[in-house]
Structures are given as C-alpha cells and as structure tokens.
mmCIF file of C-alpha atoms in Angstrom:
data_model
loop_
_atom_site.group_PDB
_atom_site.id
_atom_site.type_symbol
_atom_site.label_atom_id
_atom_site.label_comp_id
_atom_site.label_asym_id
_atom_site.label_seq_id
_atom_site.Cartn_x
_atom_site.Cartn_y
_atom_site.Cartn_z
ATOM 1 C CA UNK G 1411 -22.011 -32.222 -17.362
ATOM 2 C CA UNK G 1412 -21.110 -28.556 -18.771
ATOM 3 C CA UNK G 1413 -18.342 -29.048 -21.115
ATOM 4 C CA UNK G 1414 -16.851 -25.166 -22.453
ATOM 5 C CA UNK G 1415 -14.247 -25.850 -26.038
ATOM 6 C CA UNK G 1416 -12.635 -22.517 -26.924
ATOM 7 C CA UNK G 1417 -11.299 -21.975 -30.361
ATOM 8 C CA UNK G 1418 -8.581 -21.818 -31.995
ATOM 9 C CA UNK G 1419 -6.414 -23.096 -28.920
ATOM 10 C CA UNK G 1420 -3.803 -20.632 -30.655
ATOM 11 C CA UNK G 1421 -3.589 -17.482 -32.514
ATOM 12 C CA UNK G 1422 -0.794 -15.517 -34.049
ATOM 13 C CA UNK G 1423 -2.062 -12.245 -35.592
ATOM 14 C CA UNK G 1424 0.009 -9.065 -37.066
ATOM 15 C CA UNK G 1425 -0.284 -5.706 -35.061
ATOM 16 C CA UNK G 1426 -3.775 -3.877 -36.097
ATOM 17 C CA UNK G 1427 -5.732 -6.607 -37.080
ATOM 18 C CA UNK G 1428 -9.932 -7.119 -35.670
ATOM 19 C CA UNK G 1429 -10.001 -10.805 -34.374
ATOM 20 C CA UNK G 1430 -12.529 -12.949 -32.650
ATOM 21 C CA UNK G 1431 -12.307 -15.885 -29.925
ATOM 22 C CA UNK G 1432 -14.772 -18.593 -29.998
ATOM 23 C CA UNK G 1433 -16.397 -20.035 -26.583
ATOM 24 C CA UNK G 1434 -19.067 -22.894 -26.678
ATOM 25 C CA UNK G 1435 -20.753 -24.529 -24.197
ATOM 26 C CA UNK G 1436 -23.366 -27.975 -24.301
ATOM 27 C CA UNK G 1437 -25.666 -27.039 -21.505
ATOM 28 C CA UNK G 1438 -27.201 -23.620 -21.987
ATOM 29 C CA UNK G 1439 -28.786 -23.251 -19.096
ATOM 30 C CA UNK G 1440 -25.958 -21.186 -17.876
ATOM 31 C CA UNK G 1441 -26.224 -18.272 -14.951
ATOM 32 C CA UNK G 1442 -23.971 -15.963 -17.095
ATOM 33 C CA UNK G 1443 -20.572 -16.226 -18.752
ATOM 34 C CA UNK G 1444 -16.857 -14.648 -17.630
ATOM 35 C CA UNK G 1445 -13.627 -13.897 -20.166
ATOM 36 C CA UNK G 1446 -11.002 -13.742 -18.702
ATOM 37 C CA UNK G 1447 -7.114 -12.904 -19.423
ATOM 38 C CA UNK G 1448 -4.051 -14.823 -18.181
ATOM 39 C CA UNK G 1449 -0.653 -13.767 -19.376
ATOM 40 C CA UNK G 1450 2.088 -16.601 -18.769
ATOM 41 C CA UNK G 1451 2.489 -17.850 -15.615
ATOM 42 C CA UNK G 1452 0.183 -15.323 -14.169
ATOM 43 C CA UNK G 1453 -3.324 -15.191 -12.289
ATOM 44 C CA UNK G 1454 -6.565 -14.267 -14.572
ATOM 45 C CA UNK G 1455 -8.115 -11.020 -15.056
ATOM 46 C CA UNK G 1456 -11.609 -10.433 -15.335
ATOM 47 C CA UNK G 1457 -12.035 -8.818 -18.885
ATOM 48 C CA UNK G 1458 -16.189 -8.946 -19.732
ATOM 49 C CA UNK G 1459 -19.301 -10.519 -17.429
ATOM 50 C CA UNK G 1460 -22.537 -11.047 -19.285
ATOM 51 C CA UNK G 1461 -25.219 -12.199 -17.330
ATOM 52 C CA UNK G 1462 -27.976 -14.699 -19.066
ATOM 53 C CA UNK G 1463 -30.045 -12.162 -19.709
ATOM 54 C CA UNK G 1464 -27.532 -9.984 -21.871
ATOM 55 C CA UNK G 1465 -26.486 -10.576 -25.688
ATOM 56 C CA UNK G 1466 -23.606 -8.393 -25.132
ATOM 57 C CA UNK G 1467 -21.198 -6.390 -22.390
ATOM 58 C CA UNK G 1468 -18.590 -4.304 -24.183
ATOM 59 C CA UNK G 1469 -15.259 -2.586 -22.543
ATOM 60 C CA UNK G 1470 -13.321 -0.405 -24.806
ATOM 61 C CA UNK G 1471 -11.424 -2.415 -27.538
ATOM 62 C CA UNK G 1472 -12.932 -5.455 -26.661
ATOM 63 C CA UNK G 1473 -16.772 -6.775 -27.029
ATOM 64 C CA UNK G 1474 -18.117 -9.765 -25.738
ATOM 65 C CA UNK G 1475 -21.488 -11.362 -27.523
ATOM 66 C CA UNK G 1476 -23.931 -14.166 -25.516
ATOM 67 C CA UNK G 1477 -25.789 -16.854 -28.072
ATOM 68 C CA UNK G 1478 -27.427 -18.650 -24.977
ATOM 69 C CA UNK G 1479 -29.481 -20.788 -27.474
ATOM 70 C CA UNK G 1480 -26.761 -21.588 -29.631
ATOM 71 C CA UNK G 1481 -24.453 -22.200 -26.547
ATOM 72 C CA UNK G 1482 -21.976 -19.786 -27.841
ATOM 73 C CA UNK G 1483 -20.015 -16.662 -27.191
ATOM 74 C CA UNK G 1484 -17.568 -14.602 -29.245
ATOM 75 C CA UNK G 1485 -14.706 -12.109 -27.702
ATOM 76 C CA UNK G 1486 -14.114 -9.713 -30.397
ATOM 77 C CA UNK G 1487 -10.487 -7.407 -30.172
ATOM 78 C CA UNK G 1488 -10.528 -4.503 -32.166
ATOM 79 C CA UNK G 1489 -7.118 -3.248 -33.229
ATOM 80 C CA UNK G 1490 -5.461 -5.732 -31.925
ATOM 81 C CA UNK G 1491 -1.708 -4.563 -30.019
ATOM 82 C CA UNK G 1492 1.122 -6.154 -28.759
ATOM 83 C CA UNK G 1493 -0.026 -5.821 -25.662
ATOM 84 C CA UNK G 1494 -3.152 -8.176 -26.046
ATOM 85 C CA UNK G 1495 -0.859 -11.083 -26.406
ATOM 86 C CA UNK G 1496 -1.978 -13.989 -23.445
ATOM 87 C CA UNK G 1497 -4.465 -16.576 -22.811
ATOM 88 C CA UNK G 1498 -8.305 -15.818 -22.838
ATOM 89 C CA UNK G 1499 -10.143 -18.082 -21.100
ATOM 90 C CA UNK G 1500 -14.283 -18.196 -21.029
ATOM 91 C CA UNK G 1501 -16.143 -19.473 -18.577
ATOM 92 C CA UNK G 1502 -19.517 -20.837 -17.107
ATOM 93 C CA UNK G 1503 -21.563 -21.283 -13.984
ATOM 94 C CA UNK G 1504 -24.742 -23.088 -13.922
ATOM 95 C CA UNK G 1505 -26.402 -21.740 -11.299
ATOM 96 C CA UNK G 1506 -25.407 -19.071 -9.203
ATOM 97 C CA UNK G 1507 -22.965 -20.228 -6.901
ATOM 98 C CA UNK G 1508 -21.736 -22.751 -8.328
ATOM 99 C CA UNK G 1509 -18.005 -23.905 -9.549
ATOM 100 C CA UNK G 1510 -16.826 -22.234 -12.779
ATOM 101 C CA UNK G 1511 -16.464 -24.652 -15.555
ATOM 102 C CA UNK G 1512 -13.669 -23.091 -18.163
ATOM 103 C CA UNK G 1513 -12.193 -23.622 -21.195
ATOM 104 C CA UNK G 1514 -9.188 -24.672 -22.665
ATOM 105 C CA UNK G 1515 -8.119 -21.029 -23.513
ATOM 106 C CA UNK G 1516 -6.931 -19.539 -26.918
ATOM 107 C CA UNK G 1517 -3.248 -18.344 -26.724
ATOM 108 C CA UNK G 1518 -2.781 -15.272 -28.978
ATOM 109 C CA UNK G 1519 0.336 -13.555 -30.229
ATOM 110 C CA UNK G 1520 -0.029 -10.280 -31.483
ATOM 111 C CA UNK G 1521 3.474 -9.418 -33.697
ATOM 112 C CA UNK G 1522 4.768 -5.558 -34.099
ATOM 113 C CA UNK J 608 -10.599 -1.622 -2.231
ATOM 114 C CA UNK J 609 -8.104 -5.149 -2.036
ATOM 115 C CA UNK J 610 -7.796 -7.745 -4.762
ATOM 116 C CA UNK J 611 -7.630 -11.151 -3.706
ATOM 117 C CA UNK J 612 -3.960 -12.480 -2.629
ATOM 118 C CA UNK J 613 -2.308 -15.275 -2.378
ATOM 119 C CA UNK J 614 0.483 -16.872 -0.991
ATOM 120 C CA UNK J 615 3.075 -17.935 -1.413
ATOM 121 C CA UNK J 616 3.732 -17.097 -5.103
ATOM 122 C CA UNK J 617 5.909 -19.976 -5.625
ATOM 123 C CA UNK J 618 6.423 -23.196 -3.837
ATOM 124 C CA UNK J 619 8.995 -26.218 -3.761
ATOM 125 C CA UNK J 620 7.831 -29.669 -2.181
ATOM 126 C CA UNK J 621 8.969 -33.135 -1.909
ATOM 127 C CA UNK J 622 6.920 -36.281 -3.499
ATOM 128 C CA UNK J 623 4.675 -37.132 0.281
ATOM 129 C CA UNK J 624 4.763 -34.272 2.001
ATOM 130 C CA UNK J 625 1.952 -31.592 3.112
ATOM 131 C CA UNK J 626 1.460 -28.270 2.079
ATOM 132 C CA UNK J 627 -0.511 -24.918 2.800
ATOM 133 C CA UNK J 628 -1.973 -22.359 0.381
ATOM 134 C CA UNK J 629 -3.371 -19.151 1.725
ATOM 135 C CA UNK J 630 -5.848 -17.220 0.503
ATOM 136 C CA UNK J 631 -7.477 -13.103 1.418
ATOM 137 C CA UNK J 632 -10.584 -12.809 -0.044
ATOM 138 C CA UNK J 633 -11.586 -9.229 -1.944
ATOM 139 C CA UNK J 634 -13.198 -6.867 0.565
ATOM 140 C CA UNK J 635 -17.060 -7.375 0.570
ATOM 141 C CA UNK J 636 -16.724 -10.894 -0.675
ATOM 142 C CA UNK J 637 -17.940 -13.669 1.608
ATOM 143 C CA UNK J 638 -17.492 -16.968 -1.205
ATOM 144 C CA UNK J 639 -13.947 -18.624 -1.883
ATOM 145 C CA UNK J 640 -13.500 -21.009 -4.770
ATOM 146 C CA UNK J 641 -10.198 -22.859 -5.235
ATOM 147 C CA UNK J 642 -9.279 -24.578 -8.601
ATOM 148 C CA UNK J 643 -5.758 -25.891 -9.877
ATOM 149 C CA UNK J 644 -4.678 -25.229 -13.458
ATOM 150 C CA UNK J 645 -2.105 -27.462 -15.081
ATOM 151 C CA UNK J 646 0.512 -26.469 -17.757
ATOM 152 C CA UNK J 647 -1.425 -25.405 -21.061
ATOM 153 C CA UNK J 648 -5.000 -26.486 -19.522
ATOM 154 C CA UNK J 649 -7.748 -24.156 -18.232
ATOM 155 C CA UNK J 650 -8.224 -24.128 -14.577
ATOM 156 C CA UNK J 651 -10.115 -26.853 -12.648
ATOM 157 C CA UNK J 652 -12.615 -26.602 -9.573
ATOM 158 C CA UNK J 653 -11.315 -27.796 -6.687
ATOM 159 C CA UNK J 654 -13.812 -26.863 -4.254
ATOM 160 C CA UNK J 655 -16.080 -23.536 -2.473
ATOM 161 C CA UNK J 656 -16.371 -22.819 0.477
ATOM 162 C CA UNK J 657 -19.301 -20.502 2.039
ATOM 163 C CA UNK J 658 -19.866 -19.493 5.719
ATOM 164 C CA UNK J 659 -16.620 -21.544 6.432
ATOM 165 C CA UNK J 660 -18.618 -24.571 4.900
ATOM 166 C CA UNK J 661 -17.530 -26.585 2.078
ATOM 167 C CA UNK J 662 -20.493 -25.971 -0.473
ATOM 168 C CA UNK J 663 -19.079 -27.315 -3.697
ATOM 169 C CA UNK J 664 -16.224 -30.327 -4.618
ATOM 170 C CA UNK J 665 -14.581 -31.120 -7.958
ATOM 171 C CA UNK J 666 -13.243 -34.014 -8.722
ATOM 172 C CA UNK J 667 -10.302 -34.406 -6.307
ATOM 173 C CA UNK J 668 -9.444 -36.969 -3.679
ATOM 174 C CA UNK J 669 -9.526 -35.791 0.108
ATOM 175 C CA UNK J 670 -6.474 -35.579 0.275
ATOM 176 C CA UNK J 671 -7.137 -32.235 -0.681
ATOM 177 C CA UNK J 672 -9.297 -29.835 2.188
ATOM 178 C CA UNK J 673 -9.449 -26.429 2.783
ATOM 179 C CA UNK J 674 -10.651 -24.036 5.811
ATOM 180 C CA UNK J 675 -12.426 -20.668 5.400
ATOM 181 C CA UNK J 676 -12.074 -18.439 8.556
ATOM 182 C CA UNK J 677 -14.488 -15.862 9.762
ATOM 183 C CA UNK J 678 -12.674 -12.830 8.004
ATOM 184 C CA UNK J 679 -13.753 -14.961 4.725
ATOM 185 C CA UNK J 680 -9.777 -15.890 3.749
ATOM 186 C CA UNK J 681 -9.109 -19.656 2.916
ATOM 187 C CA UNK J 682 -6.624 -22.268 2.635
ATOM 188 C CA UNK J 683 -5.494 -25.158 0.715
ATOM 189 C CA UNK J 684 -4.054 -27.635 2.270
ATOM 190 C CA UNK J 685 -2.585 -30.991 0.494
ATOM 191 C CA UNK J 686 -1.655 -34.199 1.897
ATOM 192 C CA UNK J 687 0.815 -37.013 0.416
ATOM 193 C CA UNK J 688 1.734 -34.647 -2.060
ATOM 194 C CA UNK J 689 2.263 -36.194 -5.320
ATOM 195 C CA UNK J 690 3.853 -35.104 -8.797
ATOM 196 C CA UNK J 691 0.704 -34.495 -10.750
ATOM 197 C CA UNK J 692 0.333 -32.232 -8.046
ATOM 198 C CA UNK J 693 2.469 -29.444 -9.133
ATOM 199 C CA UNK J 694 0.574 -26.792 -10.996
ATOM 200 C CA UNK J 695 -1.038 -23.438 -10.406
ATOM 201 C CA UNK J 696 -3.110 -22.871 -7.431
ATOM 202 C CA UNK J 697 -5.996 -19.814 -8.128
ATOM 203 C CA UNK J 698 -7.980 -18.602 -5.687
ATOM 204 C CA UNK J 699 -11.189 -16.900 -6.670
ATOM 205 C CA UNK J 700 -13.654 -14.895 -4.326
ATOM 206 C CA UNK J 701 -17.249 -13.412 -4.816
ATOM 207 C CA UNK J 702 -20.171 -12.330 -2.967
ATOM 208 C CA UNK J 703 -22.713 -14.634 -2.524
ATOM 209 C CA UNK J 704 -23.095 -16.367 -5.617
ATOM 210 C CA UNK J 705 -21.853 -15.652 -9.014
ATOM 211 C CA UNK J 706 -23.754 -12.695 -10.002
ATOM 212 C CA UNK J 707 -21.384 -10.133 -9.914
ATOM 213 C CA UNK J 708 -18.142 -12.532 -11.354
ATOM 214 C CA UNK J 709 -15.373 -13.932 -9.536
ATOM 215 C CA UNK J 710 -12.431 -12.134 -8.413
ATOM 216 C CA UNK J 711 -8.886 -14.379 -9.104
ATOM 217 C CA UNK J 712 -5.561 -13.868 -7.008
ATOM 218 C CA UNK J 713 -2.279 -14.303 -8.807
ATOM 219 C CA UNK J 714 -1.933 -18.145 -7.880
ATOM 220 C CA UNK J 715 0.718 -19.906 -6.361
ATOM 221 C CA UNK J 716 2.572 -22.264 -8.304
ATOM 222 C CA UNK J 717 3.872 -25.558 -6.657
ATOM 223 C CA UNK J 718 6.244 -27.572 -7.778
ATOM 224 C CA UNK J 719 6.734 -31.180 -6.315
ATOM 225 C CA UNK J 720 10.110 -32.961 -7.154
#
C-alpha cells in the first residue's frame, strides 16, 4: 500500500525567503507525481506534473524535483510572497489510471 | 476550454438522510475520480469511474455510489448520511489515465448536523 508523508505539516516563513516542501513516498514504482495548491476551504490547483521519467518540471517561481529511487520529491518556492500562503499537497498514482494517493499537506504562511 | 465544476458549493444535511453531488467533467476528459477530504487531512479516494463504469473503490462502504453519464459528468450520491460524513467533496477529471494530471473542481462541502 502507497503511503505519501509530506513535511513539515506547517510552515511560517518571512516575505522573500527560498523554501522547500518535502514529499515521500514507500512504493516507487509510481506513474508520475502531482503538487498541488489548496488555499482554505477551497478546491486544489494543479501547480507541477512530473512524469516517472522526469527529475524535474519547473513553472516560474516554483520547481519541482523527482528522486524516484529515493521515493522522494522536493517543491522548491523561490522568493517566497504573501500570496503563496495555502496548503501544498503531493501526490501519487501507481499506474496510470489509478486513484491518487496524497499527502497530508504542508500549510505555509508567508508574513509581509 | 471549462474547468471541472461542482455543485453545490455548500451543503446542509440531517444525520440519515441522502444526498447528491454533481459533477462536469473538463472538456476532452472522459475519467472522473471522486475523493472526500476531511478537516486538516489530505483528500481520500472514493472511487473512478470510466465509460460510466466504476473502475476503482477506496475504502468506503456502499453506502456511497456514484453514476457517470454519457457527456462524462458524475455524481455522488450518499445514503444514511452520517456525521463523519461531513467534509469536502472534490471531484477530479482526466483523460484516460493519469498521464496528463488530474483536473480538481472547487468541492462541495457538506455538513451533516
């Protein structure tokens, strides 16, 4: 059974700051990876898809790395903004197809 | 090009009784994957449905079933509805498999009282 842990589960940074989300998975036989965003109460937003093939898929401020071997990926926010305060949530499919196992999310504050 | 919507965006029920969730998949997209997220938790998979078949279950009683009509949109529905019930309701579509990603609506959050 694919079990996804995301850490922290919370993060308070100032304005400006670089920061990275942990994602880790046990079975890394995964199809490809998804972060996504959630702000409170809200649906989620597809922020970065990196297929099993990939290391990394990058989007303007934000880069997202693929350690298939390692059963790990990282969600790095450059210059973080008060604007990239929510919940990112990562998650995996096994096989293409099939149910999207997620994790817990990491809640982040970013402060003026 | 539409996102995937949902409705309704909120939702008040009584402890037993039934409800319906609706779903519009994103244009092009032919899979429908429901999953119900609980305060402070990441979402969790309900079930997928594909060619109006139920391809997929999570862990959830039957009390929970859905429909997927020709025009690919779904629904939830849920029977003997009880408090542990109330949470948010996503729906995600994609085409054919996860390749390209999944596609999430806004959710509809239901409260039972």
């Amino acid at each position: 059974k694919q079990e996804v842990t995301q850490i922290p589960a919370a993060l308070s940074v100032p304005e400006g700051e670089n920061l990275v989300l942990n994602c880790s998975f046990t079975d890394s036989a995964i199809y490809n990876l998804q972060w996504f965003r959630q702000d409170p109460g809200k649906g989620l937003t597809s922020l970065l898809l990196i297929q099993s093939s990939q290391r990394e898929q990058t989007s303007g401020r934000l880069n997202a790395s693929l350690d298939k071997s390692s059963g790990r990926s990282t969600l790095y926010i450059a210059a973080s903004q008060p604007g990239d305060s929510a919940t990112y949530l990562c998650a995996v499919p096994l096989e293409a197809g099939n149910m999207l196992t997620f994790g817990g999310g990491t809640r982040l504050m970013v402060k003026p | 090009e539409t996102g995937v919507t949902q409705s309704p965006t909120h939702l008040i029920k009584t402890r037993g009784q039934q409800v319906t969730l609706r779903c519009s998949s994103q244009s092009g997209h032919n899979t429908v994957s429901w999953y119900q997220q609980a305060l402070g938790q990441g979402p969790q998979f309900i079930f997928q449905y594909y060619r109006e078949e139920e391809n997929g279950r999570g862990n959830f009683p039957p009390r929970f079933s859905g429909l997927q009509f020709p025009n690919y949109s779904s629904e939830l529905n849920v029977n003997a509805l009880e408090l542990d019930d109330s949470a948010l309701y996503l729906c995600a579509s994609s085409f054919t498999g996860s390749y390209y990603g999944y596609t999430f609506g806004s959710g509809t959050r239901l409260t039972v009282v």
